[in-house]
XYZ file of C-alpha atoms in Angstrom:
513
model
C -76.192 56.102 3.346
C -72.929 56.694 1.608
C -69.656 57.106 3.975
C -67.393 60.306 4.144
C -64.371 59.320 2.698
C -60.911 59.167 4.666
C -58.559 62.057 3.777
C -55.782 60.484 2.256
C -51.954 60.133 3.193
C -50.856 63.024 1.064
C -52.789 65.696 3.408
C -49.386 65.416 5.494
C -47.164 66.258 2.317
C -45.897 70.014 3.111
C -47.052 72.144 0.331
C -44.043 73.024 -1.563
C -42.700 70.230 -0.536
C -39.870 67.650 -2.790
C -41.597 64.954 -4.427
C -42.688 62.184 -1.933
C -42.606 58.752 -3.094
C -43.632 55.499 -0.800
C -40.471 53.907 -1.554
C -39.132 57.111 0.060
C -39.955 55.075 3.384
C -37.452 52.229 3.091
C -34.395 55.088 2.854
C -31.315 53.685 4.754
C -32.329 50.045 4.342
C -32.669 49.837 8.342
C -32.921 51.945 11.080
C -29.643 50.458 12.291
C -27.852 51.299 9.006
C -29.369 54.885 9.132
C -28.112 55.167 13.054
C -24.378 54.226 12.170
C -24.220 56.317 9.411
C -25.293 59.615 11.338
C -23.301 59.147 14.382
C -20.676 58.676 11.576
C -21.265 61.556 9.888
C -21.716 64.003 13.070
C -19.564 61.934 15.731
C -19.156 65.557 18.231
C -23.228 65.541 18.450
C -24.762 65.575 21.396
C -27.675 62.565 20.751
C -29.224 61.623 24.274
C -28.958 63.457 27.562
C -29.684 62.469 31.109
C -33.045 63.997 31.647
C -32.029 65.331 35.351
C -28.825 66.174 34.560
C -28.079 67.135 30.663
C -24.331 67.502 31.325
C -24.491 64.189 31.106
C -24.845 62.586 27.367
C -24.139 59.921 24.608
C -22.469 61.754 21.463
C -22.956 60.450 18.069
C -19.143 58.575 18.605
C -19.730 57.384 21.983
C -23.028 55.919 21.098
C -20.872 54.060 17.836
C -18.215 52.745 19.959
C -20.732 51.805 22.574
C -23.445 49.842 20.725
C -20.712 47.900 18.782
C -19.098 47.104 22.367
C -22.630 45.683 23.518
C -23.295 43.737 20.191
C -20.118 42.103 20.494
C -20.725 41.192 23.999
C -24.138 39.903 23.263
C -22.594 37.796 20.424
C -19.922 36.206 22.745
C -23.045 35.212 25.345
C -25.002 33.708 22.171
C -27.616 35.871 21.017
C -26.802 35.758 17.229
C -28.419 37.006 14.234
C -32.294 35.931 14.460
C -31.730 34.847 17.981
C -34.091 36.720 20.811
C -33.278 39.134 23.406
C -35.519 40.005 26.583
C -34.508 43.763 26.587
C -35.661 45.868 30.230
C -36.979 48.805 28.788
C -35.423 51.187 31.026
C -34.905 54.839 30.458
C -31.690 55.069 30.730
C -28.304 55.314 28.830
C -27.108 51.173 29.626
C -30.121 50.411 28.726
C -30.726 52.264 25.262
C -26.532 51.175 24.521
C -27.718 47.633 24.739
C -30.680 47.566 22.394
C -29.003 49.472 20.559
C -26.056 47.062 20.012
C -28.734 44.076 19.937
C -30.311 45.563 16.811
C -27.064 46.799 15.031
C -26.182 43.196 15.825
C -29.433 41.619 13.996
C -30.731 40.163 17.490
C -34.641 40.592 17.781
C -35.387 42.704 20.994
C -38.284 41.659 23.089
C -38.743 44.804 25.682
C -39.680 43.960 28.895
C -41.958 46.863 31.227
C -40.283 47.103 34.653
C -44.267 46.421 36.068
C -43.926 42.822 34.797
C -44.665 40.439 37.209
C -42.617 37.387 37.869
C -45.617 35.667 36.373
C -46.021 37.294 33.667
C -42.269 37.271 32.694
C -42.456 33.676 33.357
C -45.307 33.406 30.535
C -42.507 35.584 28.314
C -39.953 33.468 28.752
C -42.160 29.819 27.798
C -43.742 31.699 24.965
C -40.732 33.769 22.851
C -38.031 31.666 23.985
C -34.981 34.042 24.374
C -30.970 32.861 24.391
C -30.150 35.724 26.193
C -31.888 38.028 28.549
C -30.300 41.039 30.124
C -31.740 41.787 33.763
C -31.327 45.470 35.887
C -32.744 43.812 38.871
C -31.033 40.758 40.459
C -34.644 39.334 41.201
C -35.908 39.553 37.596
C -32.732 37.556 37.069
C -34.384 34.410 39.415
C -37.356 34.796 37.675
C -36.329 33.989 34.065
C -33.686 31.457 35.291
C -37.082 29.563 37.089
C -38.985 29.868 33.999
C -36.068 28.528 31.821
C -32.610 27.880 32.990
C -31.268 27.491 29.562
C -31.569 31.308 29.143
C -28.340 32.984 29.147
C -29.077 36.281 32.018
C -26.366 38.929 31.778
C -26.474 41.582 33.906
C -27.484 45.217 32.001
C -24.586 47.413 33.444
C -22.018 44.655 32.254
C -23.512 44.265 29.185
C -23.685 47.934 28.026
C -19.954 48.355 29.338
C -19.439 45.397 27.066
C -18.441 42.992 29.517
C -19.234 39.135 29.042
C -17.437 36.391 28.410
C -14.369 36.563 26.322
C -13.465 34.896 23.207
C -14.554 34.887 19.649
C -14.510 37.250 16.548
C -15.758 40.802 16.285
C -19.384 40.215 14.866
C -20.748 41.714 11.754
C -22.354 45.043 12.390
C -25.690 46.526 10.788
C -26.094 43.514 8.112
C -29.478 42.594 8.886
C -31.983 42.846 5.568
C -35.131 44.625 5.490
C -37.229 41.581 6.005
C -35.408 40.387 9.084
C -37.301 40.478 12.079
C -36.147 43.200 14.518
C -38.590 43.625 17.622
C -41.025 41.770 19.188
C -43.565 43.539 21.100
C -46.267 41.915 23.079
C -49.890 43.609 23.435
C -51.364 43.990 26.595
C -53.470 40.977 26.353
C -57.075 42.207 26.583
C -58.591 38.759 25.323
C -56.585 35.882 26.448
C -52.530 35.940 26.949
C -50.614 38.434 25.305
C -49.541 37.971 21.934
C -46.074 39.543 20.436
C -46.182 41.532 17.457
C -43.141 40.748 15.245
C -41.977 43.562 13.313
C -39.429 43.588 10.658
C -36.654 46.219 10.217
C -38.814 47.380 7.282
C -41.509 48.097 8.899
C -39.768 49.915 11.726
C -38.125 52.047 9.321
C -41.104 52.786 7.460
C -43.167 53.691 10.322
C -40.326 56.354 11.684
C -39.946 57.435 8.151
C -44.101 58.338 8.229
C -44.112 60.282 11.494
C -40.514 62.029 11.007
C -42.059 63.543 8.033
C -45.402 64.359 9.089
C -44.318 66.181 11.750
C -41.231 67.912 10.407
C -38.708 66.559 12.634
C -35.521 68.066 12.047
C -31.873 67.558 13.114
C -31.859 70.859 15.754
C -35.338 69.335 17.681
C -35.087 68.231 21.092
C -37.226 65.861 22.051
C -38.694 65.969 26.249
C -38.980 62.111 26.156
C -40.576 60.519 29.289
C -42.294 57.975 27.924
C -41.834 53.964 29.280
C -39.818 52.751 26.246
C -41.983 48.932 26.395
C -44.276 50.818 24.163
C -44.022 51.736 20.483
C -44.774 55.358 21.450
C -42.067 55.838 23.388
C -39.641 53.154 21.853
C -40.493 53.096 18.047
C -42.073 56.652 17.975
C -39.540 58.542 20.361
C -36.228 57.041 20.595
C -35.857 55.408 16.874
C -37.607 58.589 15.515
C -35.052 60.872 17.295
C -32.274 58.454 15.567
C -33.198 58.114 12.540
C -33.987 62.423 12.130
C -30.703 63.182 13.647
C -31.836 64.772 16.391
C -31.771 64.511 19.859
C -33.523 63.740 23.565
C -33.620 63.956 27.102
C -34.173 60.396 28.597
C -36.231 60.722 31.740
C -36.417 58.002 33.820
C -40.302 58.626 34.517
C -42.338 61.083 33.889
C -42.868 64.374 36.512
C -44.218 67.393 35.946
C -41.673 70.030 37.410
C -38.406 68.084 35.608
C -39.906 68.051 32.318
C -41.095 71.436 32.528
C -37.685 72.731 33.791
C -36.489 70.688 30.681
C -38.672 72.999 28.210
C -36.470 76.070 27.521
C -33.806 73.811 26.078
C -36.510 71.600 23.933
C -38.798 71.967 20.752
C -41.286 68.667 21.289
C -42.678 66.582 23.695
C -44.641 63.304 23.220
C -47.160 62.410 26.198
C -50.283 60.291 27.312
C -53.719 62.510 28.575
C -52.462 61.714 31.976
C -49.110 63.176 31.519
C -50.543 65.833 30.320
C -53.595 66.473 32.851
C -50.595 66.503 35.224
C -48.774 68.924 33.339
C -51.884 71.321 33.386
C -52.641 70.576 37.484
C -48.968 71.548 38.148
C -50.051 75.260 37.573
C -47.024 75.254 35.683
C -49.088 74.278 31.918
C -48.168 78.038 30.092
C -44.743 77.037 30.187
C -45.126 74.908 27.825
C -45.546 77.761 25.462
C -41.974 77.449 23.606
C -42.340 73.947 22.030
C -43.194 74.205 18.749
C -45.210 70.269 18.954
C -46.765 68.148 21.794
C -48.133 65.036 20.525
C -50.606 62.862 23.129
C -51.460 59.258 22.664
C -52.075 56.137 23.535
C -55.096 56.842 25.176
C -58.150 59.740 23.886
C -57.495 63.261 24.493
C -60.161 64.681 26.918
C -61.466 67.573 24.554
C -62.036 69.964 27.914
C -57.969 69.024 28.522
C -57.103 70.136 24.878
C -58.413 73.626 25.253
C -57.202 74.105 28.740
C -53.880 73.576 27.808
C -54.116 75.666 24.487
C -55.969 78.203 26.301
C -53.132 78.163 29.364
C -49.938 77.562 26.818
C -51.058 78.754 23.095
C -49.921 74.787 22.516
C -52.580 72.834 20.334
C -52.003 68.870 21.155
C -51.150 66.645 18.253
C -53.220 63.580 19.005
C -52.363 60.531 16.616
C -53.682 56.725 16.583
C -51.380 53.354 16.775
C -51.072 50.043 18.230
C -47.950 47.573 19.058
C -48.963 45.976 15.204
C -49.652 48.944 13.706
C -46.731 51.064 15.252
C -48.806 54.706 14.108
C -51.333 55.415 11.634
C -53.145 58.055 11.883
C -52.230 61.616 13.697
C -53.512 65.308 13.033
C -51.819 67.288 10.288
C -48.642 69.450 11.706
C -49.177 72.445 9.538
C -53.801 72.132 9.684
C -56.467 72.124 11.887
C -55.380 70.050 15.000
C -59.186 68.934 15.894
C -59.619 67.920 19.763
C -61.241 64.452 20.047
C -60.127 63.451 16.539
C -56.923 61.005 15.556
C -56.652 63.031 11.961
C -55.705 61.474 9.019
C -53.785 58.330 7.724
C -49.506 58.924 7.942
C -47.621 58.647 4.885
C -48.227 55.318 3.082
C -51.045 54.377 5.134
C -54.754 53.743 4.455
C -57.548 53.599 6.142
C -60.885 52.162 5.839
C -64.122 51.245 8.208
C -65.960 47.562 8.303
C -69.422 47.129 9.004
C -70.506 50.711 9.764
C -73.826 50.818 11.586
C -76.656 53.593 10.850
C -74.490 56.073 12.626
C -71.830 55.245 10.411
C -69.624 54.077 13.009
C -67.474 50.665 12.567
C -64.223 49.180 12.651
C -60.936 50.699 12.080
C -59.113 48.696 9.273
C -55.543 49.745 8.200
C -53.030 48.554 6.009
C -49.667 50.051 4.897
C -45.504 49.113 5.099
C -45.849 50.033 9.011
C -47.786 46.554 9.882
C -46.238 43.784 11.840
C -45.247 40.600 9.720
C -47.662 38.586 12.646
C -47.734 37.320 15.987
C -44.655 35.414 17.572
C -45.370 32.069 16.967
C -49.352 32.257 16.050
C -49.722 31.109 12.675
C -53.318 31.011 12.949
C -53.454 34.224 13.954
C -51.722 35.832 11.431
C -54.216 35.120 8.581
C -56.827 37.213 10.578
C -54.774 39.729 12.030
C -51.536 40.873 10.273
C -52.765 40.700 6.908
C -50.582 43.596 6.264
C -46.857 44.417 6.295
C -43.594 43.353 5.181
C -42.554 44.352 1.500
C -45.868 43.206 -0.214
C -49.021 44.457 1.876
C -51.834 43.051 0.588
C -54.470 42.801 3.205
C -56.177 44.708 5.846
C -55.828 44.983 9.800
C -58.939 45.024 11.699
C -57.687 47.323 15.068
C -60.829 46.510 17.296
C -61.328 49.833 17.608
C -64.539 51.227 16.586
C -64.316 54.992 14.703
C -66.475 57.268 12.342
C -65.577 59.807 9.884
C -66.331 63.478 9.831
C -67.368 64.692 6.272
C -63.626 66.382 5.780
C -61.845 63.401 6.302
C -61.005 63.449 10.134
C -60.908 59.960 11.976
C -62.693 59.659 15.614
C -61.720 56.806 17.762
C -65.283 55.960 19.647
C -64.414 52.790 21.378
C -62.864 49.432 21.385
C -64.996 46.918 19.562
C -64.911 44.508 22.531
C -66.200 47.905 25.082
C -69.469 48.424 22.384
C -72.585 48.102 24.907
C -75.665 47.111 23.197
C -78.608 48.217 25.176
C -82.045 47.108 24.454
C -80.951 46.718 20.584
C -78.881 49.987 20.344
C -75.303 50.438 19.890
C -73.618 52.777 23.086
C -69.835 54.048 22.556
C -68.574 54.434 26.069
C -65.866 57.141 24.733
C -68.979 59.177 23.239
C -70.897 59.543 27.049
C -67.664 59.557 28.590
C -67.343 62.975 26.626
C -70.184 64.646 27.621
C -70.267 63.796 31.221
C -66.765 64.857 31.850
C -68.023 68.725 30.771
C -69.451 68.341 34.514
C -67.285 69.801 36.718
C -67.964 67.245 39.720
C -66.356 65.081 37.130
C -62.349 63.998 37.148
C -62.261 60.965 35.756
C -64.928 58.814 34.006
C -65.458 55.106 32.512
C -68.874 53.824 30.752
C -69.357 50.246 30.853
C -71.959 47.389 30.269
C -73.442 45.543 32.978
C -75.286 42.622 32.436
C -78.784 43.434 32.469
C -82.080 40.690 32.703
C -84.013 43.403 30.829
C -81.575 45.557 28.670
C -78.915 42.562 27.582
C -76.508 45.636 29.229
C -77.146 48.137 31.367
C -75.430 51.625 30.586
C -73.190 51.779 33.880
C -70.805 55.297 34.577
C -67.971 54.574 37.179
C -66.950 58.498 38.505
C -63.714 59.444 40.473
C -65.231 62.720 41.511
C -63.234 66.155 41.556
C -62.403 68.287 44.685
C -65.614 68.687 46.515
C -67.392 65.704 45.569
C -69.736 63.850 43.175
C -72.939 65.616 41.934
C -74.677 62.532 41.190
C -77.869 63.901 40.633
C -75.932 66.877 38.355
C -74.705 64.081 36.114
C -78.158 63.098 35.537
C -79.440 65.628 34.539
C -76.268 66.848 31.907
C -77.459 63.223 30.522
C -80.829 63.850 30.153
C -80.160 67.185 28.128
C -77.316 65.975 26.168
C -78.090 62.316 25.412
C -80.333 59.884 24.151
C -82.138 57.737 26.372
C -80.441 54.530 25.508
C -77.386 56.285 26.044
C -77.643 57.606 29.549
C -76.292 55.892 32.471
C -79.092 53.872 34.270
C -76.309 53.403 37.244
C -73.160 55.424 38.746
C -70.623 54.200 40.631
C -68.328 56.264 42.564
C -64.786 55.125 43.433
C -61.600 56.366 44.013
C -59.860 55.669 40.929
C -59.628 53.967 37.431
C -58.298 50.965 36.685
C -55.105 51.668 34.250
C -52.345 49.723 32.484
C -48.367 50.679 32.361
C -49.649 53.472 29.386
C -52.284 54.998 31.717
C -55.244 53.509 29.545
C -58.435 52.902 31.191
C -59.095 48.802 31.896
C -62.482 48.772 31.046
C -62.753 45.163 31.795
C -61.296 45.665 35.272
């Protein structure tokens, strides 16, 4: 059976637009380079504002003087070029100053999620082995200090105020190549211990480069960002994209519906997960949305039913796009086409796309390749042969994502399921993201995960765990929407009713939990 073909990168290409070329992606050299040049250029603008309170904000000068003031601090407490920096990904402007100035400074940034555990920072600390790591809570402070007491802990307020110890020459500023590494970000771990994903400042740069052009982003947007910045949606997606356009944000420091709505009349775009956004819609507050001219949703699938209430309430039509901590993004539906609910689009600029071992239904798994890739895995070498095959300035392999997807006969991409999360039921192949979508029509139905339980007879048993909506759980009403709308194999032969889901930091479902 031959295989639809993936639309390529060019599909994102406004018509009329300049000539695009893929060196066009590498333009400033680094992201750094590109930062210190706008705030330069435009030194009155108004770059990042206090989500709660936008009297309050970092102009293009203050966030020049600033960053230098924190990579000159950081270079007095040792963390040189090269060296590594545990970074607590805070939202807020001490924060964002100091990674800044670690970057401009050619430190690699390791962000750390405020969730982390004191043994999972421990694991952090053995694994990347930092010289410096700035702390915003006096306890995380104890932790790394247990874990390693060679580790140089400076407290985040000091630091961004560019206090530390004295002494020393004024470092060199934004000097780091292309093909230094820049950020290390570790994946969440769902086989065995977390691994970090080194990227380069090339492929940083190239992956804001893709999305700033796909979706038009323009020096006069506003981005509503209340995203955690641990992850590259928030981090390398959000913040560095609102850099490197020349535009500007709201930081929140977490996400709540009435803030970010109140935040909407001055705003054009929003980025979000699904459960941001299901919030957004039960606030009764969704129209107001209405004046932003793009949400974009990630990091988790898009309930279809959520997509139309919020177009049908607000006129808005969700952006979903595709992307992992290696990948940064991929894929994402076209700004100025069809916007299809339940579909990640097409491939970004300068990335392609391709599916392994498709099965009769022509499902299989995502590969991708393209200057966005991570160089490899902190200090995995024999991981990198099989993983980051991609990346850097000569891409010449493929990266198998573990996610399993299909392709409609346009072009679209469909996520259906991690690779690991495939049941196989009495010989047959069962995407848990494919039932999940038809049992969440029923309106008994708030939340949903399909998983395999080990089964004597089956090898695994098709198992639906329910958080049911207001009212309670129709069991037998689930049933029966299977029995019209599946195939046997694929129905639930058990339900489970709880509470809630499982979720990490990024509100994905923990299937394995």
């Amino acid at each position: 059976m031959r295989q639809p073909t993936v639309r390529a990168w060019q599909s994102h290409l406004p018509s009329g637009a300049a000539p695009f070329r893929l060196t066009d992606l590498a333009e400033g050299g680094t992201l750094p380079r590109l930062w210190a040049n706008r705030w330069s250029a435009h030194p009155e603008q108004r770059v990042l504002s206090a989500g709660a309170d936008p009297t309050r904000f970092l102009s293009g000068a203050s966030l020049l003087d600033r960053t230098a003031a924190a990579a000159a601090a950081l270079a007095r407490a040792g963390a040189g070029a090269g060296e590594r920096v545990l970074w607590p990904a805070a939202s807020s402007f001490d924060a964002v100053v100091a990674l800044l100035g670690a970057l401009r400074l050619g430190a690699v940034v390791v962000p750390v999620s405020a969730t982390m555990t004191s043994h999972e920072l421990s694991y952090l600390v053995g694994d990347v082995r930092p010289s410096v790591a700035l702390v915003d809570r006096a306890e995380r402070g104890e932790w790394i200090r247990a874990a390693d007491d060679r580790v140089r802990v400076l407290p985040l307020p000091d630091l961004a105020a560019g206090g530390a110890p004295t002494g020393g020459h004024p470092p060199a500023l934004d000097s780091a190549s292309p093909d230094d590494d820049a950020l290390i970000v570790y994946t969440s771990g769902t086989t065995g211990q977390p691994k970090g994903a080194v990227h380069t400042h090339r492929s940083l740069l190239a992956g804001v480069h893709a999305v700033r052009l796909a979706w038009g982003w323009q020096p006069d947007d506003h981005l509503i960002l209340a995203l955690p910045l641990f992850h590259v949606h928030g981090l390398c997606a959000g913040l560095f994209g609102t850099l490197a356009a020349g535009a500007s944000a709201a930081l929140f420091e977490r996400f709540a519906p009435a803030p970010v709505l109140d935040a909407v009349p001055r705003s054009t775009m929003f980025f979000g997960v699904p459960t941001m956004y299901h919030r957004l819609a039960e606030s009764g507050r969704a129209a107001e949305l209405a004046p932003l001219r793009l949400c974009v949703s990630g990091s988790a699938p898009l309930p279809a039913d959520l997509w139309h209430r919020l177009h049908h309430e607000s006129g808005v039509a969700v952006l979903e796009r595709y992307g992992m901590s290696e990948t940064l993004l991929t894929l994402s539906n076209p700004l100025g086409g069809e916007r299809r609910p339940g579909s990640v689009g097409l491939p970004l600029p300068g990335v392609e796309v391709r599916l392994a071992d498709t099965d009769e239904g022509g499902v299989g798994q995502l590969l991708v390749r393209g200057p966005s890739l991570c160089r490899g895995y902190w200090d995995r070498p024999e991981a990198e042969g099989a993983a980051c095959q991609a990346g850097g300035s000569a891409p010449t392999g493929w990266f198998p994502t573990g996610d399993l997807a299909s392709v409609h006969d346009d072009g679209y991409v469909t996520i259906r399921g991690r690779l690991t999360e495939l049941i196989i039921t009495g010989g047959h192949n069962v995407y848990p993201a494919e039932v999940e979508a038809v049992l969440l029509a029923h309106p008994s139905v708030k939340e949903i995960a399909v998983i395999g339980i080990a089964s004597d007879e089956w090898g695994e048993s098709v198992t639906a765990v329910v958080v049911g909506a207001d009212g309670g759980v129709d069991l037998a009403g689930i049933a029966a929407l299977a029995e019209r709308e599946l195939a046997p194999y694929k129905r639930p032969r058990e339900f489970r009713v709880v509470d809630e889901l499982p979720r990490n930091a990024m509100g994905k479902v923990v299937r394995r939990d």
